[in-house]
Each structure stands twice: as C-alpha cells, then as structure tokens.
PDB file of C-alpha atoms in Angstrom:
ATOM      1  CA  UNK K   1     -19.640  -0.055 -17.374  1.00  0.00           C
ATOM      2  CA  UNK K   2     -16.312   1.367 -18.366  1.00  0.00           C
ATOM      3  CA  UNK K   3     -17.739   4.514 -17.753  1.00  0.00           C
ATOM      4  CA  UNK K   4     -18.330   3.649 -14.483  1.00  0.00           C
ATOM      5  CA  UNK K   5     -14.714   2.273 -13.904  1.00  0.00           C
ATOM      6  CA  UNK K   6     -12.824   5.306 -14.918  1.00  0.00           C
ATOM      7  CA  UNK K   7     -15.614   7.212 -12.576  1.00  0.00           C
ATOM      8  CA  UNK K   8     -14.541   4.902  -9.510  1.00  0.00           C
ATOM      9  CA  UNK K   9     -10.793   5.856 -10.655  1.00  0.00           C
ATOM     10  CA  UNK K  10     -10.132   9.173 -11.887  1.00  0.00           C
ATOM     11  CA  UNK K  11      -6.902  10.464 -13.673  1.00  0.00           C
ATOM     12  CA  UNK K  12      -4.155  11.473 -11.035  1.00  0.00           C
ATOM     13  CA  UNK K  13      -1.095  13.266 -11.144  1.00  0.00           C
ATOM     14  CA  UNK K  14       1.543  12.061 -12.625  1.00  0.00           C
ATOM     15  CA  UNK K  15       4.037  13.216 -10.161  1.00  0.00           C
ATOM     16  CA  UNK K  16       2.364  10.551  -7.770  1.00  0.00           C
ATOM     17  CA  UNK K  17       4.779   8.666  -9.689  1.00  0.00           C
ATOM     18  CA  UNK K  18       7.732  10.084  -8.666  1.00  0.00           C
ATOM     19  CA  UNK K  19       8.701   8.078  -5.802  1.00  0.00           C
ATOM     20  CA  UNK K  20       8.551   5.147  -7.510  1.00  0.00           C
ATOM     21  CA  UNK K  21      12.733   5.895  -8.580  1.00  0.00           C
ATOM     22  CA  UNK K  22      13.534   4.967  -5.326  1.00  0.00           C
ATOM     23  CA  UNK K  23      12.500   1.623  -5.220  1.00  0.00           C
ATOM     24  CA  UNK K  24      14.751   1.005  -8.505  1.00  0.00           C
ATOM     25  CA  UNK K  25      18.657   1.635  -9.463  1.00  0.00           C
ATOM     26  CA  UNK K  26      17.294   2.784 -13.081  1.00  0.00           C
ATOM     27  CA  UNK K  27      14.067   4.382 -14.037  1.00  0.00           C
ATOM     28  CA  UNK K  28      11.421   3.507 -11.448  1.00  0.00           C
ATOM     29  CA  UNK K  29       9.298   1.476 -14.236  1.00  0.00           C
ATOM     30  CA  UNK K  30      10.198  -1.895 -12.831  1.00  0.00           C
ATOM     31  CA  UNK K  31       9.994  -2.274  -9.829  1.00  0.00           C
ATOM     32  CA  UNK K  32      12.238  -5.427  -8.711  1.00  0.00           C
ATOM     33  CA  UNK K  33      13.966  -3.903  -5.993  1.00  0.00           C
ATOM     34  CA  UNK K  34      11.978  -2.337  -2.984  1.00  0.00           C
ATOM     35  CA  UNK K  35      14.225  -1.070  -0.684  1.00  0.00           C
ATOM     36  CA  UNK K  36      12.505  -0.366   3.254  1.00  0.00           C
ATOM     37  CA  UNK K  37      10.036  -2.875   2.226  1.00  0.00           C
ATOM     38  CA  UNK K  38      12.178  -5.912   3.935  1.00  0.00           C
ATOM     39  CA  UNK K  39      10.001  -8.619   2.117  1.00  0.00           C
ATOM     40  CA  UNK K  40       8.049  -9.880  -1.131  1.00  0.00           C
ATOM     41  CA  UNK K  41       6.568 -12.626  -2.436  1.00  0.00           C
ATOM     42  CA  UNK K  42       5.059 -13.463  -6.385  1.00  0.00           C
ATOM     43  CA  UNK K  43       1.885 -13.714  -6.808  1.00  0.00           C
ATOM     44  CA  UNK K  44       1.665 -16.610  -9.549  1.00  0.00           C
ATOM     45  CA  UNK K  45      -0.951 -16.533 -12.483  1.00  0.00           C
ATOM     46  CA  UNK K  46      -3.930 -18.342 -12.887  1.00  0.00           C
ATOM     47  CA  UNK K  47      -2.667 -21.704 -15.132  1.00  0.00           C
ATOM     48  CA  UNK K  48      -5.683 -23.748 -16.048  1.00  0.00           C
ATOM     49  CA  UNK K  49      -5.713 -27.497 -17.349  1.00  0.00           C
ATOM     50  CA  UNK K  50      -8.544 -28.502 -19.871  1.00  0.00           C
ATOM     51  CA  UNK K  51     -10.582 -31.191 -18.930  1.00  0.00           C
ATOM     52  CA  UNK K  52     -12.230 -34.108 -21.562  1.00  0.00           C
ATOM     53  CA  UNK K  53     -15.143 -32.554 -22.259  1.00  0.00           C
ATOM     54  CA  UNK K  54     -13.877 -28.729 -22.380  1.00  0.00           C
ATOM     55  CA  UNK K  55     -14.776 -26.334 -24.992  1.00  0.00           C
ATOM     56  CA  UNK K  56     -12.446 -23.926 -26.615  1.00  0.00           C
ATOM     57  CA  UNK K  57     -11.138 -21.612 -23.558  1.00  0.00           C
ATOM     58  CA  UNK K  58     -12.614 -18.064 -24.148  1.00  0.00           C
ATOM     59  CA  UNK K  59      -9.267 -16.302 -23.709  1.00  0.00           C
ATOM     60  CA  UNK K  60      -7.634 -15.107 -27.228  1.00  0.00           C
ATOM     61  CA  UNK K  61      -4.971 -13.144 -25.930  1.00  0.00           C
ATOM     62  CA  UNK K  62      -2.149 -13.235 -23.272  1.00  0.00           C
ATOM     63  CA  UNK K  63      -2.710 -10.194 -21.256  1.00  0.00           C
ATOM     64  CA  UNK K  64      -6.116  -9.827 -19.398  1.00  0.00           C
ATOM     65  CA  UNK K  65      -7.338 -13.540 -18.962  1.00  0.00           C
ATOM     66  CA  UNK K  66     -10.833 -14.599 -17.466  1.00  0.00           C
ATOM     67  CA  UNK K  67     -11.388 -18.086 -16.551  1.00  0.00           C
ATOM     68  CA  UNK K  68     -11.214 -20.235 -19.486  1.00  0.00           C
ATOM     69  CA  UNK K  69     -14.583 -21.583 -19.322  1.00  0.00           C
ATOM     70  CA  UNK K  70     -16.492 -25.122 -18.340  1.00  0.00           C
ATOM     71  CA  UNK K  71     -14.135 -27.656 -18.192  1.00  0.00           C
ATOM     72  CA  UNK K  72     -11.604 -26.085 -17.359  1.00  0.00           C
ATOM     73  CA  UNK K  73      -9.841 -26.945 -13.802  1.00  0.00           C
ATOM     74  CA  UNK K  74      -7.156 -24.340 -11.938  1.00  0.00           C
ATOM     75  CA  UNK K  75      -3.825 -26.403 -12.197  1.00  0.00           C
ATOM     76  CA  UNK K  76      -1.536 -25.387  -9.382  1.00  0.00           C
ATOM     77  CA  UNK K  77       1.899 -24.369 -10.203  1.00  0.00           C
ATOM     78  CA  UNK K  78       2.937 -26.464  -7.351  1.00  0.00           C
ATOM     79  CA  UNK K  79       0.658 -29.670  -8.770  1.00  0.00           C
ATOM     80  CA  UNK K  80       2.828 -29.002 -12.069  1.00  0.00           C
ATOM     81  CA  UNK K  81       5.854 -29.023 -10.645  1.00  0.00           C
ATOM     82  CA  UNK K  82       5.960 -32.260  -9.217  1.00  0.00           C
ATOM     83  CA  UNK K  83       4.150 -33.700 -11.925  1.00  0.00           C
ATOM     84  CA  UNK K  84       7.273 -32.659 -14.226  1.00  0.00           C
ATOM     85  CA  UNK K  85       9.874 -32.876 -11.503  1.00  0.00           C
ATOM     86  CA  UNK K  86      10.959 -29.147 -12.537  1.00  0.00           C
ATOM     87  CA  UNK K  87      10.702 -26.310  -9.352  1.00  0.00           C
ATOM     88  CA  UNK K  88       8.191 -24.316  -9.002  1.00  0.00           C
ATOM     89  CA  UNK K  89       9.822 -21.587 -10.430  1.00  0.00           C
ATOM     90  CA  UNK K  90      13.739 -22.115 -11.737  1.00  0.00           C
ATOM     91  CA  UNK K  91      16.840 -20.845  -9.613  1.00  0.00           C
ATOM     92  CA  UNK K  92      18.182 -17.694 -11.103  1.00  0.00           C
ATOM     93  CA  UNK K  93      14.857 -16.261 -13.176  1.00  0.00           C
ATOM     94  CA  UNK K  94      11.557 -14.764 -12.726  1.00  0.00           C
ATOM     95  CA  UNK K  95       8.214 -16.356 -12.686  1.00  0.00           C
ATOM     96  CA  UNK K  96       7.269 -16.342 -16.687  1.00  0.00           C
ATOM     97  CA  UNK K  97       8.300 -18.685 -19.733  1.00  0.00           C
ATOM     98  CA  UNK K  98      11.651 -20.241 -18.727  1.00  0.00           C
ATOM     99  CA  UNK K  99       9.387 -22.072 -15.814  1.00  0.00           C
ATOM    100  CA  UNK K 100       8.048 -25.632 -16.294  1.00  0.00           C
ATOM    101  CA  UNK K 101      10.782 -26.877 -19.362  1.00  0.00           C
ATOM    102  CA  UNK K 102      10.155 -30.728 -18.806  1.00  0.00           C
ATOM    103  CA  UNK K 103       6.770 -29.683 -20.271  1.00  0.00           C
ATOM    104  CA  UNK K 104       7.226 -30.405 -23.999  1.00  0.00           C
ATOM    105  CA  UNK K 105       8.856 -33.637 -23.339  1.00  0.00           C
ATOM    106  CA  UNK K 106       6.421 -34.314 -20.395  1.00  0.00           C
ATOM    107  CA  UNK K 107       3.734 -34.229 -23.648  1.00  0.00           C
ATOM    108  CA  UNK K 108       1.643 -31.514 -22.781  1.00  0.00           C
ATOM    109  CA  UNK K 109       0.499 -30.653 -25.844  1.00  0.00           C
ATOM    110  CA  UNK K 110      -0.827 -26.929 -27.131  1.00  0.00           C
ATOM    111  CA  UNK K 111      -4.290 -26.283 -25.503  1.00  0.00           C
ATOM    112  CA  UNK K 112      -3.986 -28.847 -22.970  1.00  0.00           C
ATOM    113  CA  UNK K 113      -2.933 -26.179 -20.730  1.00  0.00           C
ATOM    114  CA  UNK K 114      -3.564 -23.125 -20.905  1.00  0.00           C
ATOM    115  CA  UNK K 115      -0.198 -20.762 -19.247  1.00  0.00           C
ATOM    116  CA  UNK K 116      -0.775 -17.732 -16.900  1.00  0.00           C
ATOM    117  CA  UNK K 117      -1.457 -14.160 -19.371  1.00  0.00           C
ATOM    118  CA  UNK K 118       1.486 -12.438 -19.379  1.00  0.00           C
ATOM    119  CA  UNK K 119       1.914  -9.141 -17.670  1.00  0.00           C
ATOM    120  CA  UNK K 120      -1.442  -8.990 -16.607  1.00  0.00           C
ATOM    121  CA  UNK K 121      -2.857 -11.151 -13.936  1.00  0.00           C
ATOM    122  CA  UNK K 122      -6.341 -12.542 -14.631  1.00  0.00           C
ATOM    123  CA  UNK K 123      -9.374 -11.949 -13.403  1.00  0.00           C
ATOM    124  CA  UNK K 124      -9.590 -14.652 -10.698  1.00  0.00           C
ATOM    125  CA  UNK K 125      -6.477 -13.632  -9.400  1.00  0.00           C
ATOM    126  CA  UNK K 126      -6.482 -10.518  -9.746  1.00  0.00           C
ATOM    127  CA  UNK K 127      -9.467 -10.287  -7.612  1.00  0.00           C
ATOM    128  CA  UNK K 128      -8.077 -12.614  -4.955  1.00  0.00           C
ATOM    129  CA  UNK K 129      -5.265 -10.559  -4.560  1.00  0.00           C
ATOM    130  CA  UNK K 130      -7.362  -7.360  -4.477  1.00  0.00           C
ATOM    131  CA  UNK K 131      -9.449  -9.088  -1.832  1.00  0.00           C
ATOM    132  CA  UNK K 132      -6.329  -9.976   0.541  1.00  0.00           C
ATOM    133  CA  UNK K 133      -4.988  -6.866   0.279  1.00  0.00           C
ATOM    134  CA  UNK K 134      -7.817  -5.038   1.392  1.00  0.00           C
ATOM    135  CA  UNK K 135      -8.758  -7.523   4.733  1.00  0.00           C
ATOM    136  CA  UNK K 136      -5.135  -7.068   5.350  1.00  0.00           C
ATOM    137  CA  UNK K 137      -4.922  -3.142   5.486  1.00  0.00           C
ATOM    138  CA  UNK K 138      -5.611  -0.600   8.294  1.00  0.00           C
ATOM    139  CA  UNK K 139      -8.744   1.443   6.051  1.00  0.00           C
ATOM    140  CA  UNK K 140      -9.622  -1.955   4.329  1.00  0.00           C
ATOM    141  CA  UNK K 141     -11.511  -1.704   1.810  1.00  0.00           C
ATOM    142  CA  UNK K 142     -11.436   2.375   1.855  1.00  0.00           C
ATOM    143  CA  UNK K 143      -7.509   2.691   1.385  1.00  0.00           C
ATOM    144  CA  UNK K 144      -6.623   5.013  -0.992  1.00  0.00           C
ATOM    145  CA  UNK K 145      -4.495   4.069  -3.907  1.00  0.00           C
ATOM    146  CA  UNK K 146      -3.200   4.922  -6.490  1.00  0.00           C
ATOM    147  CA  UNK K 147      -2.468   2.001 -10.035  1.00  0.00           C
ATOM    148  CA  UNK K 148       0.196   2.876 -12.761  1.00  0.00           C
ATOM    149  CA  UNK K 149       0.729   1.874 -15.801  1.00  0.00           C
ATOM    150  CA  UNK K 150       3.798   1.265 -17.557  1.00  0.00           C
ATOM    151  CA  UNK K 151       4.028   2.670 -20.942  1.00  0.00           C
ATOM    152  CA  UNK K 152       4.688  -0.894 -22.244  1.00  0.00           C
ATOM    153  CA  UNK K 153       1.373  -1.739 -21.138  1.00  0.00           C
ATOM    154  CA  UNK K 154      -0.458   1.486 -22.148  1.00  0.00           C
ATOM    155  CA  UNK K 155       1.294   1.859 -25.585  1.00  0.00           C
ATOM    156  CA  UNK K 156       1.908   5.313 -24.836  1.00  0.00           C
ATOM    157  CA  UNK K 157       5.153   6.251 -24.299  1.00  0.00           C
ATOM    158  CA  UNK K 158       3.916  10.395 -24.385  1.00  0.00           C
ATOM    159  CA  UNK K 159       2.419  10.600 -21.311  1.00  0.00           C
ATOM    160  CA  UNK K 160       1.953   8.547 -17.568  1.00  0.00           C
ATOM    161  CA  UNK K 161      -1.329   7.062 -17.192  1.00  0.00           C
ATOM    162  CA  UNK K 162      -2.088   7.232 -13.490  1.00  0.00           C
ATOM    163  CA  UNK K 163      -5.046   6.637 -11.399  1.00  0.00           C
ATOM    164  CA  UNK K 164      -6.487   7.179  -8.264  1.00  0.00           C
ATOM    165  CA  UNK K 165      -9.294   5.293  -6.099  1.00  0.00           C
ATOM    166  CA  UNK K 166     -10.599   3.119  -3.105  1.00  0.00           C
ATOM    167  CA  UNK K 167      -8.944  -0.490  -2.701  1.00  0.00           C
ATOM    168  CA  UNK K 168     -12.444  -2.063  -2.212  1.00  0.00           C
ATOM    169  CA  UNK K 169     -12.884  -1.016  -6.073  1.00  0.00           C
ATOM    170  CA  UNK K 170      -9.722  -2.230  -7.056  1.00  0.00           C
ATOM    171  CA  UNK K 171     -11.043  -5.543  -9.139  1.00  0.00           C
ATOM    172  CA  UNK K 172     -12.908  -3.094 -11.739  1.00  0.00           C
ATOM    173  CA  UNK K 173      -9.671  -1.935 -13.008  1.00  0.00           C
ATOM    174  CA  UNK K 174      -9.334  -5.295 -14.622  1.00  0.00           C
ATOM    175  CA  UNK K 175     -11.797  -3.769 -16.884  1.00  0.00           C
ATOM    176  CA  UNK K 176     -10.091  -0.286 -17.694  1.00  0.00           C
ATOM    177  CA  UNK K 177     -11.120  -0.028 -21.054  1.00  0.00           C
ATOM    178  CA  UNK K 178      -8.536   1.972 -22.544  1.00  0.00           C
ATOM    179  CA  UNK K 179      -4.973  -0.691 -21.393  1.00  0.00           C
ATOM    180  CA  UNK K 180      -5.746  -4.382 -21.717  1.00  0.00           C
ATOM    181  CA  UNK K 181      -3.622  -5.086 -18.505  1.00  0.00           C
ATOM    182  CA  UNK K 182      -3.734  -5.259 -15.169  1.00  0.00           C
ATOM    183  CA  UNK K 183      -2.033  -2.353 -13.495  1.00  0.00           C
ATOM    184  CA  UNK K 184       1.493  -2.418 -13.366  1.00  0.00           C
ATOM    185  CA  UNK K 185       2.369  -0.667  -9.577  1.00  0.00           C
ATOM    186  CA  UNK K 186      -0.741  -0.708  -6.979  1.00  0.00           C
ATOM    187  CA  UNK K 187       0.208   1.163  -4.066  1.00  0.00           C
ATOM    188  CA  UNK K 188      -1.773   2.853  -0.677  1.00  0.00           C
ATOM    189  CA  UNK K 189      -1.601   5.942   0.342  1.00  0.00           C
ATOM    190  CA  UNK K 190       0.809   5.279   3.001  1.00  0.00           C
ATOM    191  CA  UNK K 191       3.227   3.263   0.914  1.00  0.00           C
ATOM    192  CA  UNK K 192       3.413   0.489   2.851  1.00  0.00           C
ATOM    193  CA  UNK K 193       3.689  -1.919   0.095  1.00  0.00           C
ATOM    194  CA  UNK K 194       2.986  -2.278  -3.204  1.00  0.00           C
ATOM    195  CA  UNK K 195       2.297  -4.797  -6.199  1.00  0.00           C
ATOM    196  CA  UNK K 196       4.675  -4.598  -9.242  1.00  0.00           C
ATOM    197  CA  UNK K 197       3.159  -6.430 -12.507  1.00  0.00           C
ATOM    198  CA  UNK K 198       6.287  -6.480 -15.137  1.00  0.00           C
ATOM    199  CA  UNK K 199       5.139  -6.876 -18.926  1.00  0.00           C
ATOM    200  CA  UNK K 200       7.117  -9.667 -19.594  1.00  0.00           C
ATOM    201  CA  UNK K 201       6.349 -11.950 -16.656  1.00  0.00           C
ATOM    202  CA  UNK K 202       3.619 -14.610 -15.573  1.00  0.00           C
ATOM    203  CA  UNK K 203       3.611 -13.445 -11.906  1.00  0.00           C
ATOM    204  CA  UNK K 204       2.923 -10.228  -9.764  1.00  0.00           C
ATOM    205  CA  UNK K 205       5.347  -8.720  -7.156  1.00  0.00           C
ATOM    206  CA  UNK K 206       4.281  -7.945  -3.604  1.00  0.00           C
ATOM    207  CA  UNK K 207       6.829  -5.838  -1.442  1.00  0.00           C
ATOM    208  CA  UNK K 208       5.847  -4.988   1.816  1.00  0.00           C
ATOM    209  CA  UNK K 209       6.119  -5.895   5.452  1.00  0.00           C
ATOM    210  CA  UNK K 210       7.115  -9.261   6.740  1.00  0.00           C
ATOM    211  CA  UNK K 211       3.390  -9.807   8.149  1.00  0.00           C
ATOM    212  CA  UNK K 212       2.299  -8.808   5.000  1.00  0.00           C
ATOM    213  CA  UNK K 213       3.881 -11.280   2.832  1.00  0.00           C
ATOM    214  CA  UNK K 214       3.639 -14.101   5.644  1.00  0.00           C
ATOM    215  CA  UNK K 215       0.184 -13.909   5.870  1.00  0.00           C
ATOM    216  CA  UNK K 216       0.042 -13.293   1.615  1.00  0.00           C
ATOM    217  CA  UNK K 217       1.881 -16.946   1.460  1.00  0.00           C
ATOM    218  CA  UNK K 218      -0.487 -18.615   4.061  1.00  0.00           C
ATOM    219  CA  UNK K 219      -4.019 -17.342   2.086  1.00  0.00           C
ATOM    220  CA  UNK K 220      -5.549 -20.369   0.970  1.00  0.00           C
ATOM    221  CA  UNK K 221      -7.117 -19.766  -2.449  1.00  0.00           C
ATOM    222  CA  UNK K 222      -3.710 -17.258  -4.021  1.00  0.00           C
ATOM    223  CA  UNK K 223       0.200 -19.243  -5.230  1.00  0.00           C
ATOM    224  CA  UNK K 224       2.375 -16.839  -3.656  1.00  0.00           C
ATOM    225  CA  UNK K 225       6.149 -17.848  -3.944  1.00  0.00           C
ATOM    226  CA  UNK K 226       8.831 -15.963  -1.941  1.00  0.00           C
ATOM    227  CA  UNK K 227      12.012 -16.384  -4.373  1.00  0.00           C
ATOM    228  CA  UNK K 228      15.709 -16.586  -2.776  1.00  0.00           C
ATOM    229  CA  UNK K 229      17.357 -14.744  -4.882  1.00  0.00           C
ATOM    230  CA  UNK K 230      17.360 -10.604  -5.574  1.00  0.00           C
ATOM    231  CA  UNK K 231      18.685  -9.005  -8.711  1.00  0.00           C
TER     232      UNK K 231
END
C-alpha cells in the first residue's frame, strides 16, 4: 500500500513551492493570509465523544487520527459549544487548544472526549474535505495538484517534500508513509484555492472563491467556520 501511495503521488519540484511567498508577509510556510483569494473558511477536526460502552479509542497520537472506534459518536463543535456556553471558536485565536475552556469545569473528564489531532486532520475529515473539493472543481476528480509539507511536519528541515497527483486520489495521502500528517498546503493546478493545515492547530484553512467557501459552509457532513477576524 504505501508503495502504491507514493506511486499515485510522485516527488515534484520543489520550486512548485515558490509561489506560496505570496500568500504570506514572511516565509510562505503558513499560510494565514491569501491575498486574491477574497474568502476562507476552517475546516474543524473530527472531535469524538465516548459513549458507555466504548472501548479504548484506537488513536495514540495527535497527528493522523482515524475514527476512534465502536462507541464512539462525532461530537459537533457546535453541539459543544452550547453545551458549555463557550463560542465555537474564541474571538481573537485560531481553531486549536484555547477553544472550549468551560470544559474542565464543565467536568469533562480525560478520555471522555477525545479533541481533534493536531495539525493533521483525520481520516474522516480529511476525506470529506477531499471529496468536496473535488465535486466542486472544473476537472473534478482529475485536477492536478500538488500537497506540501512543512518541515515541522516532515522533520526535515534539509530539503522540501513536495508532491504531485490527481485530486480524486487525494484521501491516500493520509497514508504517506514517510510524514504522519496530513499535508500542510493542497493546491490545483490553477491556484484557485488552496487548503493550509498549520502544525499547531485543530482546524484546516480553505482560501478560495466566495462560491467556494459558501458552498464549503453549506456541505452537510464537514464543520466549516468562516472566522471574522484576519491576522
């Protein structure tokens, strides 16, 4: 299988890179800021709640989650929110561990819940976001793109790790064996938007056209918040 995956997305150059300084006032690794891309939205992490008869969740880490396991129900960051009476996500921050702080006192004890992995969207959502962004460009599932990954998440600060493949095959980068996240920038060939993943954060960035992110916000089965605030 990994061989398979690296087949589907062969090395690049890493001068496809390159363009990626523009969307950023310092070195084109974050990705906050996407100038001529007039609108984003967050793509919020899978957050499970463990049921009474749950076993231990299957996920030891907090960077590529799958689904915990039986038992386990999706819990809404909305459904949370007014639960705890907290917002969705806090004025002034980014989606990731300042969110939900009424949660301690709220008694929601370790392994109750289990949080969204951290820079790396699971695999449910991962996919779902995968899937919506190929029915919603012009090639579909054959738009070429091209995933990087920030040296943070490839532990290699010596080299760019950059890829190139079909969106349809997107959702087997999830299981690129050689970084245990998922990809930090996803972009088509055109450039017409692009997903930012930032190491430190429970959510992913999507930049792109208004219709884009409209539609992104309306899909039924993927959180998407549009924050009010820019950096």
């Amino acid at each position: 299988m990994p061989d398979d995956i690296l087949a589907l997305w062969p090395l690049a150059s890493p001068t496809e890179t390159d363009w990626l300084a523009e969307l950023t006032q310092d070195d084109g690794l974050t990705g906050y800021e996407a100038p001529g891309r007039p609108d984003a939205a967050w793509v919020l992490g899978g957050m499970y709640e463990r049921g009474a008869n749950a076993a231990d969740s299957v996920n030891h880490s907090q960077s590529r989650d799958e689904h915990p396991g039986p038992g386990w129900e999706r819990l809404r960051w909305a459904d949370l929110a007014v639960r705890l009476g907290d917002p969705v996500v806090p004025q002034g921050i980014y989606p990731g561990h300042g969110c939900f702080p009424s949660a301690k006192e709220a008694g929601l004890c370790a392994g109750s819940v289990e949080w969204p992995a951290e820079g790396s969207l699971d695999r449910p959502t991962w996919n779902q976001l995968v899937r919506f962004l190929a029915a919603n460009s012009p090639r579909g599932a054959d738009t070429p793109c091209t995933a990087y990954y920030s040296p943070m998440a490839a532990w290699d600060f010596d080299r760019k790790h950059v890829r190139s493949g079909r969106l349809g095959d997107a959702q087997a980068l999830f299981d690129n064996p050689d970084i245990w996240y998922t990809p930090s920038n996803l972009w088509p060939e055109d450039r017409s938007w692009i997903v930012y993943t930032d190491y430190d954060l429970w959510a992913t960035k999507v930049s792109g056209p208004e219709r884009l992110i409209e539609a992104l916000l309306r899909d039924p089965e993927i959180e998407a918040v549009r924050l009010p605030w820019t950096t």
